CSV table of C-alpha atoms in Angstrom, one decimal:
chain,number,residue,atom,x,y,z
A,771,MET,CA,45.1,257.1,93.0
A,772,MET,CA,41.4,258.3,93.4
A,773,ALA,CA,39.9,260.0,89.8
A,774,PRO,CA,39.0,263.6,90.4
A,775,PRO,CA,34.9,263.9,90.8
A,776,SER,CA,34.6,265.5,87.2
A,777,MET,CA,36.3,261.7,85.7
A,778,ARG,CA,34.0,260.4,87.6
A,779,LYS,CA,30.9,261.4,86.0
A,780,SER,CA,32.1,261.6,82.1
A,781,LEU,CA,32.9,258.1,83.1
A,782,THR,CA,29.8,258.0,84.2
A,783,CYS,CA,27.8,259.6,80.9
A,784,LEU,CA,30.8,257.2,79.1
A,785,ARG,CA,29.7,254.1,79.5
A,786,ALA,CA,25.9,254.4,79.2
A,787,VAL,CA,26.0,255.7,75.9
A,788,LEU,CA,28.6,252.5,75.2
A,789,LEU,CA,25.7,250.4,76.9
A,790,THR,CA,22.5,252.2,75.2
A,791,VAL,CA,24.2,251.8,72.0
A,792,SER,CA,25.0,247.9,72.4
A,793,LEU,CA,21.0,247.3,73.4
A,794,VAL,CA,19.8,249.2,70.3
A,795,SER,CA,22.4,247.0,68.1
A,796,LEU,CA,20.9,243.9,69.9
A,797,VAL,CA,18.0,244.0,69.0
A,798,GLY,CA,17.4,245.7,65.4
A,799,CYS,CA,19.4,242.1,64.4
A,800,ALA,CA,15.9,240.6,66.5
A,801,GLY,CA,13.4,242.5,65.0
A,802,ASN,CA,14.7,242.8,62.1
A,803,SER,CA,14.4,246.2,61.6
A,804,GLY,CA,17.1,247.8,60.2
A,805,PRO,CA,17.9,249.1,56.8
A,806,GLY,CA,17.9,245.4,54.7
A,807,PRO,CA,13.7,244.3,53.9
A,808,ALA,CA,12.0,242.4,55.9
A,809,THR,CA,11.7,238.9,54.5
A,810,ASP,CA,9.7,237.3,56.8
A,811,ARG,CA,6.4,239.0,56.4
A,812,PRO,CA,5.9,238.5,52.7
A,813,VAL,CA,4.4,241.1,50.5
A,814,PRO,CA,1.3,239.8,47.2
A,815,SER,CA,2.9,240.1,43.9
A,816,SER,CA,0.2,241.2,41.4
A,817,PRO,CA,1.2,239.8,37.6
A,818,SER,CA,3.0,241.9,36.0
A,819,GLY,CA,5.2,241.9,39.2
A,820,SER,CA,4.2,245.3,41.7
A,821,SER,CA,2.7,244.7,44.2
A,822,SER,CA,-0.1,247.7,43.7
A,823,ALA,CA,-2.8,245.6,43.1
A,824,GLN,CA,-3.1,244.0,46.5
A,825,GLY,CA,-5.4,246.3,47.7
A,826,ARG,CA,-7.7,244.4,44.1
A,827,ILE,CA,-6.6,240.7,44.7
A,828,GLY,CA,-10.5,238.8,45.6
A,829,THR,CA,-12.1,241.9,44.0
A,830,ARG,CA,-13.6,238.8,40.4
A,831,VAL,CA,-15.8,236.9,40.1
A,832,ALA,CA,-15.3,233.2,39.5
A,833,ALA,CA,-18.2,231.7,39.8
A,834,LEU,CA,-21.6,231.9,41.4
A,835,GLU,CA,-22.5,228.5,44.4
A,836,PHE,CA,-26.3,227.6,44.1
A,837,VAL,CA,-27.1,228.0,47.9
A,838,MET,CA,-31.6,227.1,48.1
A,839,SER,CA,-34.7,228.3,46.3
A,840,HIS,CA,-37.9,229.6,47.8
A,841,GLU,CA,-40.4,228.2,45.2
A,842,ASN,CA,-43.6,227.8,44.7
A,843,THR,CA,-45.0,225.0,47.3
A,844,ALA,CA,-48.1,225.6,49.4
A,845,ASP,CA,-46.5,224.8,53.0
A,846,ALA,CA,-44.5,228.3,52.0
A,847,SER,CA,-46.2,231.7,53.6
A,848,TYR,CA,-46.3,233.7,50.6
A,849,TYR,CA,-47.6,230.7,48.6
A,850,PRO,CA,-49.5,230.8,46.1
A,851,LEU,CA,-47.0,232.9,44.2
A,852,GLU,CA,-48.3,233.7,40.9
A,853,ARG,CA,-46.0,237.1,39.0
A,854,PRO,CA,-43.0,237.3,41.3
A,855,SER,CA,-40.8,240.6,39.8
A,856,GLY,CA,-38.1,242.7,42.5
A,857,VAL,CA,-36.2,241.9,44.2
A,858,THR,CA,-33.7,243.7,47.2
A,859,PHE,CA,-32.0,242.8,50.8
A,860,ALA,CA,-31.2,244.9,53.1
A,861,ALA,CA,-28.5,245.8,55.1
A,862,ASP,CA,-28.9,243.2,58.2
A,863,GLY,CA,-29.8,240.3,55.3
A,864,THR,CA,-34.6,240.4,54.8
A,865,LEU,CA,-34.8,239.6,51.3
A,866,ILE,CA,-36.9,241.5,50.1
A,867,PHE,CA,-39.2,240.9,46.9
A,868,CYS,CA,-42.6,241.6,45.6
A,869,ASP,CA,-45.9,239.7,44.0
A,870,GLU,CA,-47.0,242.3,41.3
A,871,SER,CA,-50.0,239.4,40.1
A,872,ARG,CA,-50.6,239.5,44.2
A,873,GLY,CA,-50.2,243.0,45.2
A,874,LYS,CA,-47.9,242.1,47.5
A,875,VAL,CA,-44.0,243.1,48.8
A,876,TYR,CA,-43.0,239.9,51.5
A,877,GLY,CA,-40.2,240.0,53.7
A,878,LEU,CA,-37.4,237.3,54.7
A,879,GLU,CA,-36.0,237.5,58.5
A,880,VAL,CA,-32.5,235.8,57.1
A,881,GLY,CA,-31.7,234.6,61.1
A,882,ALA,CA,-35.4,233.9,62.3
A,883,ALA,CA,-36.0,232.6,58.6
A,884,ARG,CA,-39.3,233.6,59.2
A,885,TRP,CA,-41.7,235.1,56.2
A,886,TYR,CA,-43.5,238.5,56.3
A,887,GLU,CA,-46.2,240.2,54.8
A,888,PHE,CA,-46.3,244.4,53.7
A,889,ASP,CA,-48.8,246.3,54.2
A,890,ALA,CA,-50.7,246.9,51.7
A,891,PRO,CA,-51.9,251.0,50.1
A,892,LEU,CA,-54.7,252.1,50.2
A,893,SER,CA,-53.9,252.8,47.0
A,894,ARG,CA,-55.6,250.7,43.9
A,895,PRO,CA,-54.6,248.6,42.2
A,896,TYR,CA,-51.6,248.1,43.9
A,897,ARG,CA,-49.2,246.5,41.5
A,898,PRO,CA,-45.4,246.3,42.9
A,899,VAL,CA,-43.2,246.2,40.9
A,900,ASP,CA,-39.3,247.3,42.3
A,901,VAL,CA,-38.2,247.5,45.2
A,902,GLN,CA,-34.9,249.2,47.2
A,903,VAL,CA,-33.6,249.9,50.1
A,904,ASP,CA,-33.0,254.2,51.5
A,905,GLY,CA,-31.1,253.9,54.7
A,906,PHE,CA,-33.5,252.3,57.5
A,907,LYS,CA,-36.8,252.4,54.8
A,908,ILE,CA,-37.5,250.8,52.4
A,909,LEU,CA,-39.5,251.4,48.9
A,910,VAL,CA,-41.6,250.3,46.2
A,911,LEU,CA,-43.1,251.4,42.8
A,912,ASP,CA,-46.7,251.2,42.6
A,913,ARG,CA,-47.3,250.4,38.3
A,914,GLY,CA,-50.6,250.3,38.8
A,915,GLY,CA,-51.3,253.9,40.2
A,916,ASP,CA,-47.6,254.9,39.5
A,917,ASN,CA,-46.7,255.8,42.8
A,918,LEU,CA,-43.3,255.1,45.1
A,919,PHE,CA,-44.0,255.0,48.4
A,920,ARG,CA,-42.3,254.3,51.7
A,921,PHE,CA,-41.9,251.5,54.3
A,922,ASP,CA,-40.4,251.2,57.6
A,923,LEU,CA,-37.6,247.9,57.6
A,924,SER,CA,-40.6,245.6,59.2
A,925,GLY,CA,-42.8,246.3,56.5
A,926,ARG,CA,-45.1,249.1,57.7
A,927,TRP,CA,-46.7,251.5,55.6
A,928,GLN,CA,-45.2,255.7,55.7
A,929,ASP,CA,-46.3,257.2,53.0
A,930,GLN,CA,-46.0,258.7,50.0
A,931,LEU,CA,-42.7,259.6,48.6
A,932,LEU,CA,-43.5,260.5,45.1
A,933,ASP,CA,-46.9,260.5,42.6
A,934,VAL,CA,-44.1,259.2,39.6
A,935,ALA,CA,-47.2,260.6,37.1
A,936,ARG,CA,-47.0,263.9,38.0
A,937,VAL,CA,-43.3,263.9,38.0
A,938,ASP,CA,-42.9,265.8,34.4
A,939,PRO,CA,-46.0,266.9,34.2
A,940,ALA,CA,-46.2,267.7,30.7
A,941,VAL,CA,-46.0,263.9,29.8
A,942,THR,CA,-47.3,260.8,30.3
A,943,THR,CA,-44.7,259.0,32.7
A,944,ARG,CA,-44.9,255.0,33.7
A,945,GLY,CA,-42.6,254.4,35.6
A,946,LEU,CA,-40.9,249.9,35.0
A,947,ALA,CA,-37.6,249.8,37.5
A,948,PHE,CA,-35.3,252.1,40.0
A,949,ASP,CA,-32.6,252.4,42.3
A,950,VAL,CA,-31.9,255.4,44.6
A,951,ASP,CA,-28.4,256.0,45.4
A,952,ARG,CA,-25.7,257.1,48.6
A,953,ASP,CA,-26.6,260.4,48.7
A,954,GLY,CA,-31.2,260.7,48.0
A,955,ARG,CA,-30.7,260.7,44.3
A,956,LEU,CA,-33.4,258.9,42.6
A,957,ILE,CA,-33.0,256.9,38.5
A,958,ILE,CA,-36.9,255.9,36.9
A,959,ALA,CA,-37.3,253.5,34.5
A,960,ASP,CA,-40.4,255.2,32.4
A,961,GLU,CA,-41.9,252.9,30.5
A,962,ALA,CA,-44.3,254.9,28.4
A,963,GLN,CA,-41.1,258.4,27.2
A,964,GLN,CA,-38.4,255.2,27.2
A,965,GLN,CA,-36.6,257.9,29.0
A,966,VAL,CA,-34.9,257.4,32.6
A,967,LEU,CA,-35.6,260.1,34.9
A,968,LEU,CA,-32.6,261.7,36.5
A,969,LEU,CA,-34.4,262.9,39.8
A,970,ASP,CA,-31.6,265.0,43.3
A,971,ALA,CA,-32.3,264.2,46.6
A,972,PHE,CA,-34.6,266.2,46.8
A,973,LEU,CA,-36.6,264.7,44.3
A,974,THR,CA,-36.7,267.7,41.0
A,975,LEU,CA,-36.7,266.3,37.2
A,976,ASN,CA,-33.4,266.5,36.9
A,977,MET,CA,-33.1,265.1,33.2
A,978,ARG,CA,-34.2,262.6,30.6
A,979,LEU,CA,-31.3,259.9,29.9
A,980,GLY,CA,-32.0,258.7,25.9
A,981,GLU,CA,-34.5,258.9,24.4
A,982,PRO,CA,-37.4,256.0,21.8
A,983,GLY,CA,-35.3,254.5,18.7
A,984,SER,CA,-31.9,251.6,18.2
A,985,LEU,CA,-29.0,254.8,18.3
A,986,ASP,CA,-26.6,255.3,21.0
A,987,ASP,CA,-28.6,256.9,23.5
A,988,GLN,CA,-31.8,254.9,22.9
A,989,PHE,CA,-33.4,253.0,24.2
A,990,GLY,CA,-36.3,250.4,22.2
A,991,ALA,CA,-37.4,248.3,25.0
A,992,LEU,CA,-36.2,249.8,28.8
A,993,ALA,CA,-36.3,247.0,31.5
A,994,GLY,CA,-33.5,248.2,34.2
A,995,VAL,CA,-31.2,251.0,36.5
A,996,THR,CA,-28.9,251.2,38.1
A,997,PHE,CA,-25.9,253.2,40.7
A,998,LEU,CA,-22.8,251.7,39.9
A,999,PRO,CA,-20.4,252.6,42.8
A,1000,ASP,CA,-18.8,256.0,41.5
A,1001,GLY,CA,-22.1,257.1,40.3
A,1002,SER,CA,-22.8,256.7,37.4
A,1003,ILE,CA,-25.7,255.0,36.3
A,1004,LEU,CA,-26.4,251.7,34.5
A,1005,ALA,CA,-29.5,251.1,32.5
A,1006,SER,CA,-31.2,247.4,30.2
A,1007,ASP,CA,-32.4,247.4,27.3
A,1008,THR,CA,-33.9,244.3,26.4
A,1009,ALA,CA,-35.6,245.3,22.0
A,1010,ASN,CA,-31.6,246.4,22.1
A,1011,SER,CA,-29.3,243.8,23.7
A,1012,ARG,CA,-27.3,245.8,25.3
A,1013,LEU,CA,-27.0,248.0,28.5
A,1014,SER,CA,-26.3,252.3,28.5
A,1015,TRP,CA,-24.0,253.3,30.4
A,1016,TYR,CA,-24.1,257.1,31.3
A,1017,GLY,CA,-21.8,259.0,33.4
A,1018,ARG,CA,-23.0,260.0,37.0
A,1019,LEU,CA,-23.6,264.3,36.0
A,1020,GLY,CA,-26.0,261.5,32.9
A,1021,PHE,CA,-24.3,262.3,30.4
A,1022,PHE,CA,-23.5,259.3,27.9
A,1023,GLU,CA,-20.9,257.9,27.7
A,1024,ARG,CA,-21.6,254.0,25.0
A,1025,THR,CA,-23.2,251.5,25.2
A,1026,VAL,CA,-21.9,247.8,26.2
A,1027,GLY,CA,-23.6,244.6,24.0
A,1028,GLY,CA,-26.4,245.4,21.6
A,1029,PHE,CA,-26.8,243.2,18.2
A,1030,TYR,CA,-23.6,243.8,16.1
A,1031,ALA,CA,-21.0,243.3,18.8
A,1032,ALA,CA,-18.9,240.4,18.4
A,1033,ASP,CA,-19.1,240.0,22.6
A,1034,ASN,CA,-22.1,239.8,22.9
A,1035,VAL,CA,-23.8,237.3,25.4
A,1036,MET,CA,-26.7,239.5,26.3
A,1037,ALA,CA,-30.4,238.6,23.7
A,1038,SER,CA,-32.7,240.7,26.5
A,1039,PRO,CA,-31.6,241.8,30.2
A,1040,SER,CA,-33.8,242.8,32.2
A,1041,GLY,CA,-33.4,243.3,35.4
A,1042,LEU,CA,-29.4,244.2,36.8
A,1043,ASP,CA,-27.5,245.0,39.7
A,1044,CYS,CA,-24.0,245.3,40.9
A,1045,ASP,CA,-21.5,244.6,43.7
A,1046,ARG,CA,-18.4,246.7,45.6
A,1047,PHE,CA,-16.6,246.4,43.5
A,1048,GLY,CA,-18.6,247.9,40.1
A,1049,ASN,CA,-18.5,244.5,39.5
A,1050,VAL,CA,-23.0,244.2,36.9
A,1051,PHE,CA,-25.0,241.1,37.9
A,1052,VAL,CA,-27.3,241.0,34.4
A,1053,ALA,CA,-31.0,239.1,34.9
A,1054,ASP,CA,-31.1,237.7,31.1
A,1055,PRO,CA,-34.4,235.6,30.2
A,1056,GLY,CA,-33.3,235.4,26.6
A,1057,ASN,CA,-31.0,233.4,27.1
A,1058,SER,CA,-31.9,232.2,31.2
A,1059,LEU,CA,-28.7,233.0,31.7
A,1060,ILE,CA,-27.3,235.6,34.3
A,1061,HIS,CA,-24.3,238.0,32.8
A,1062,VAL,CA,-21.2,239.2,35.1
A,1063,LEU,CA,-19.4,241.9,34.0
A,1064,ASP,CA,-16.3,243.7,35.4
A,1065,ALA,CA,-16.9,246.8,36.8
A,1066,ARG,CA,-15.0,247.8,33.1
A,1067,PHE,CA,-18.8,245.6,31.2
A,1068,ARG,CA,-16.3,243.0,30.3
A,1069,PRO,CA,-17.8,240.1,30.6
A,1070,VAL,CA,-16.4,237.4,33.0
A,1071,PHE,CA,-18.9,234.4,32.6
A,1072,SER,CA,-22.7,233.7,32.3
A,1073,ALA,CA,-24.1,231.6,35.3
A,1074,GLY,CA,-27.4,228.6,34.3
A,1075,ARG,CA,-26.6,225.9,32.8
A,1076,ASP,CA,-24.2,223.7,34.8
A,1077,PHE,CA,-26.4,223.9,38.4
A,1078,SER,CA,-28.0,221.7,39.1
A,1079,LEU,CA,-31.6,220.5,38.9
A,1080,ARG,CA,-33.4,223.2,40.9
A,1081,GLY,CA,-31.0,225.9,41.0
A,1082,THR,CA,-30.9,226.1,36.8
A,1083,PRO,CA,-32.6,230.2,36.5
A,1084,VAL,CA,-35.5,230.0,33.1
A,1085,SER,CA,-36.3,233.1,33.0
A,1086,PRO,CA,-34.7,235.1,35.7
A,1087,VAL,CA,-36.3,239.1,35.4
A,1088,ASP,CA,-34.8,240.7,38.4
A,1089,VAL,CA,-31.3,240.6,40.4
A,1090,ALA,CA,-30.3,241.6,43.2
A,1091,VAL,CA,-27.1,241.5,45.4
A,1092,GLY,CA,-27.3,241.5,49.1
A,1093,PRO,CA,-24.8,240.4,52.7
A,1094,ASP,CA,-22.7,238.5,53.1
A,1095,ASP,CA,-22.3,238.0,49.1
A,1096,LEU,CA,-24.9,236.5,48.1
A,1097,LEU,CA,-27.0,237.1,45.2
A,1098,ALA,CA,-31.0,236.9,44.5
A,1099,VAL,CA,-32.5,236.0,41.7
A,1100,ILE,CA,-36.3,236.1,40.6
A,1101,ASP,CA,-37.3,233.7,38.4
A,1102,GLN,CA,-40.9,234.2,36.9
A,1103,ALA,CA,-40.9,231.1,34.6
A,1104,ARG,CA,-40.4,228.8,38.0
A,1105,THR,CA,-42.3,231.5,40.1
A,1106,ALA,CA,-38.8,231.2,41.9
A,1107,ILE,CA,-36.6,234.0,44.6
A,1108,LEU,CA,-32.7,231.6,43.3
A,1109,VAL,CA,-29.8,232.3,45.9
A,1110,TYR,CA,-26.6,232.3,44.6
A,1111,ARG,CA,-23.8,233.4,46.6
A,1112,ILE,CA,-20.8,234.9,45.1
A,1113,ILE,CA,-17.1,233.0,45.0
A,1114,TYR,CA,-14.0,235.9,44.5
A,1115,GLU,CA,-10.6,235.8,43.9
């Protein structure tokens, strides 16, 4: 006896539903997408047993590995080096450094392994002491005329960006080192007043940080400045053997190191830079060492005496972190640029 059409339609729908449920169950078992954990996808564990530290893995500096040195040899296109000073990297890995005594700035195209010389401004005496990259421009601090000059990436002179001596007409200003952040703000180490100048993106002086002296928020001999990833400011003081940390708005936070700090590893901290994780690298010519501090300014290790003869710094005065985890160091005693690789763990 044949079932009526309405019953046949209901039976067909029921079979379709049962088939769908069976397929879903089979797929769930095979792909482990059911309510149980996916045991074939382990989650890296942190020291505390929480997986929340997964993003921090690989941010701690474990070692520095010597890569190469650019020595003062007669066959080098930059020969003779007399007094190398500031150093930096462009985004494409180009290594750029200043020779203060000769009044020259050089760039090394990494891909072509070719050195080239920057244009020399008409300002005399021209004594480039520090260099930084600002987007597609290279900024060079001229200690001879107290100017901040701007060049393109090929080393062609563009213009005078800032007359450092006229930043504050009320007092004498002598620029020694500087840095620029992603927002276009500038900090300049003022050797004359022993203060850090904080300028906004319009090159207007916002604040003077610190004053001469040996107390907190004072400097005995300013040497280097750098912006940290969060926009705060770190300055080195060779006379007081310490660093000074200021917040993004320029307010003093605390000192790092100092004569009476039990864990101080710095004798005469000079140039400094940081990586994308906030680790700080400090050149210390007094100890012939490169110090590595973590993002909380705690000493991690000091490097220098364990390298080979070619890789051992004698008087490191400036450092720069570059692409591919490279670290460039200016060594004035050796008149050389030393390049290391940063090893993370």
